[in-house]
Short mmCIF file of C-alpha atoms in Angstrom, two decimals:
data_model
loop_
_atom_site.label_atom_id
_atom_site.label_comp_id
_atom_site.label_asym_id
_atom_site.label_seq_id
_atom_site.Cartn_x
_atom_site.Cartn_y
_atom_site.Cartn_z
CA MET A 3 41.91 40.72 149.15
CA GLN A 4 39.98 43.46 150.80
CA LYS A 5 41.35 46.92 151.76
CA GLN A 6 39.14 48.87 154.08
CA ILE A 7 39.79 52.59 154.58
CA ILE A 8 39.24 53.58 158.26
CA ARG A 9 37.74 57.09 158.72
CA PRO A 10 37.65 57.55 162.39
CA VAL A 11 35.03 59.94 164.04
CA GLY A 12 36.41 62.54 166.47
CA VAL A 13 39.91 62.60 164.88
CA TYR A 14 41.20 65.52 162.82
CA PRO A 15 40.72 64.86 158.88
CA PRO A 16 43.76 64.07 156.86
CA THR A 17 45.82 67.19 156.10
CA ALA A 18 46.60 65.95 152.50
CA ASP A 19 45.80 62.96 150.36
CA PHE A 20 46.30 60.08 152.84
CA SER A 21 44.20 57.84 154.88
CA GLN A 22 44.35 57.71 158.59
CA ALA A 23 44.21 53.87 158.72
CA ILE A 24 43.79 50.90 156.47
CA ARG A 25 42.65 47.37 157.29
CA VAL A 26 43.74 44.67 154.91
CA SER A 27 42.54 41.10 154.84
CA GLY A 28 42.92 38.11 152.57
CA GLY A 29 46.11 39.11 150.66
CA ASP A 30 49.86 39.10 150.67
CA LEU A 31 52.13 42.08 151.76
CA VAL A 32 54.93 43.42 149.64
CA PHE A 33 57.50 45.45 151.45
CA VAL A 34 59.48 47.96 149.40
CA SER A 35 62.72 49.31 150.54
CA GLY A 36 63.54 53.04 150.36
CA ILE A 37 63.46 54.08 146.71
CA ILE A 38 65.38 57.05 145.61
CA GLY A 39 65.37 59.14 142.38
CA MET A 40 68.28 57.38 140.70
CA ARG A 41 68.39 56.49 137.01
CA ALA A 42 69.01 52.97 135.82
CA ASP A 43 72.58 54.03 134.86
CA GLY A 44 73.32 55.00 138.48
CA THR A 45 73.19 58.80 137.91
CA MET A 46 71.10 61.23 139.78
CA PRO A 47 69.61 64.51 138.76
CA ALA A 48 70.62 67.51 141.09
CA ASP A 49 66.96 68.80 140.95
CA THR A 50 64.66 67.74 143.86
CA ARG A 51 61.60 67.63 141.58
CA GLU A 52 63.34 65.37 139.01
CA GLN A 53 64.43 63.04 141.99
CA VAL A 54 60.87 62.92 143.24
CA GLU A 55 59.68 62.12 139.67
CA LEU A 56 62.25 59.27 139.27
CA ALA A 57 61.57 57.81 142.73
CA PHE A 58 57.89 57.49 142.12
CA ALA A 59 58.58 55.89 138.71
CA ASN A 60 61.14 53.53 140.23
CA LEU A 61 58.59 52.67 142.98
CA ALA A 62 55.98 51.80 140.33
CA ALA A 63 58.57 49.66 138.52
CA VAL A 64 59.42 47.82 141.72
CA LEU A 65 55.78 47.26 142.47
CA ASP A 66 55.25 46.06 138.90
CA ALA A 67 58.05 43.50 139.32
CA ALA A 68 56.34 42.23 142.51
CA GLY A 69 52.82 41.89 140.83
CA ALA A 70 51.53 45.11 142.43
CA THR A 71 50.61 48.59 141.49
CA PRO A 72 50.45 51.96 143.26
CA ALA A 73 46.71 51.30 143.75
CA ASP A 74 47.81 48.34 146.08
CA VAL A 75 50.06 50.50 148.35
CA VAL A 76 48.67 50.74 151.78
CA LYS A 77 51.59 52.53 153.65
CA VAL A 78 54.22 54.95 152.44
CA ASN A 79 57.06 56.68 154.33
CA VAL A 80 58.44 59.70 152.54
CA PHE A 81 61.69 61.36 153.41
CA VAL A 82 62.81 64.72 152.03
CA ARG A 83 66.10 66.62 152.71
CA ASP A 84 64.96 70.06 151.64
CA ASP A 85 62.62 72.17 153.81
CA PHE A 86 59.27 70.44 152.94
CA ARG A 87 57.56 73.86 152.52
CA LEU A 88 59.89 74.39 149.42
CA VAL A 89 59.02 71.03 147.66
CA ARG A 90 55.50 70.37 149.11
CA ASP A 91 53.67 71.39 145.98
CA ASP A 92 55.94 69.23 143.68
CA VAL A 93 55.72 66.21 145.99
CA ARG A 94 51.86 66.43 146.32
CA GLU A 95 51.41 66.87 142.49
CA ILE A 96 53.75 63.92 141.55
CA ARG A 97 52.34 61.83 144.38
CA ALA A 98 48.69 62.45 143.13
CA ARG A 99 49.53 60.89 139.85
CA TYR A 100 50.33 57.54 141.65
CA PHE A 101 47.91 57.50 144.46
CA THR A 102 44.60 58.61 143.02
CA HIS A 103 41.96 57.33 145.57
CA ASP A 104 41.73 55.14 148.75
CA PHE A 105 45.06 56.85 149.61
CA PRO A 106 47.68 54.88 151.55
CA VAL A 107 48.52 55.83 155.14
CA SER A 108 51.48 58.09 155.08
CA THR A 109 54.34 59.44 157.10
CA LEU A 110 56.56 62.40 155.97
CA VAL A 111 59.76 63.19 157.62
CA GLN A 112 62.42 65.88 156.89
CA VAL A 113 65.82 64.44 157.33
CA ALA A 114 69.31 66.06 157.77
CA GLY A 115 70.85 63.71 155.09
CA PHE A 116 70.79 60.43 153.35
CA ALA A 117 73.26 57.60 152.54
CA GLY A 118 74.49 59.77 149.65
CA PRO A 119 75.12 63.51 149.77
CA GLU A 120 73.27 64.05 146.42
CA TYR A 121 70.05 62.19 147.61
CA ARG A 122 67.15 64.58 148.19
CA PHE A 123 64.05 62.31 148.40
CA GLU A 124 63.29 58.75 149.24
CA ILE A 125 60.02 56.75 149.52
CA GLU A 126 59.37 53.28 150.99
CA ALA A 127 56.21 51.41 150.73
CA ILE A 128 53.98 48.43 151.83
CA ALA A 129 51.55 47.08 149.21
CA ALA A 130 48.68 44.54 149.83
CA VAL A 131 48.01 42.29 146.83
CA PRO A 132 45.68 39.34 146.27
CA SER A 133 47.36 35.95 147.19
CA ARG A 134 49.04 34.24 144.38
CA ALA A 135 47.66 30.52 144.13
CA ASP A 136 51.01 29.18 143.06
CA GLY A 137 53.05 31.01 145.73
CA ALA A 138 55.61 32.20 142.99
CA ALA A 139 56.57 35.80 142.70
CA SER A 140 57.36 37.66 139.56
CA VAL A 141 60.90 38.66 140.06
CA ALA A 142 63.28 40.18 137.72
CA ALA A 143 66.94 39.75 138.04
CA PRO A 144 68.52 42.88 139.62
CA ALA A 145 70.62 45.29 137.81
CA ARG A 146 73.93 45.97 139.46
CA VAL A 147 75.34 49.50 139.23
CA SER A 148 79.04 50.00 139.99
CA SER A 149 80.14 53.35 141.52
CA GLY A 150 83.61 53.02 140.34
#
């Protein structure tokens, strides 16, 4: 699988650690649903920074279950509820631990709300990984969390 970072001439440079475009060839794509900062037991911290930490850790775990790593991520969409200026430094610091080079393309959106009123952060991703010769995926059985 090849991942080529596109650095266009005549376009403004990235304003943070992301790539303007990426071309992928010779691999499989893994699409990851929106991941939130929820613990395995279904509880959520009230603090935005803790939710961001958990969301990135959850993303890494989901990628791992799919045979991928954060280095394989080519696209992320990040959604924040708080004014981004208030959480920017925390999000960038935590993100930098997971995306260290050949940064994924990225979109950040501030939203009015999420599916749950306690949600403050969500991230979804697309990863490009080498094709598996046997066509099988490494999939763990999902844990079910009951809300009541």
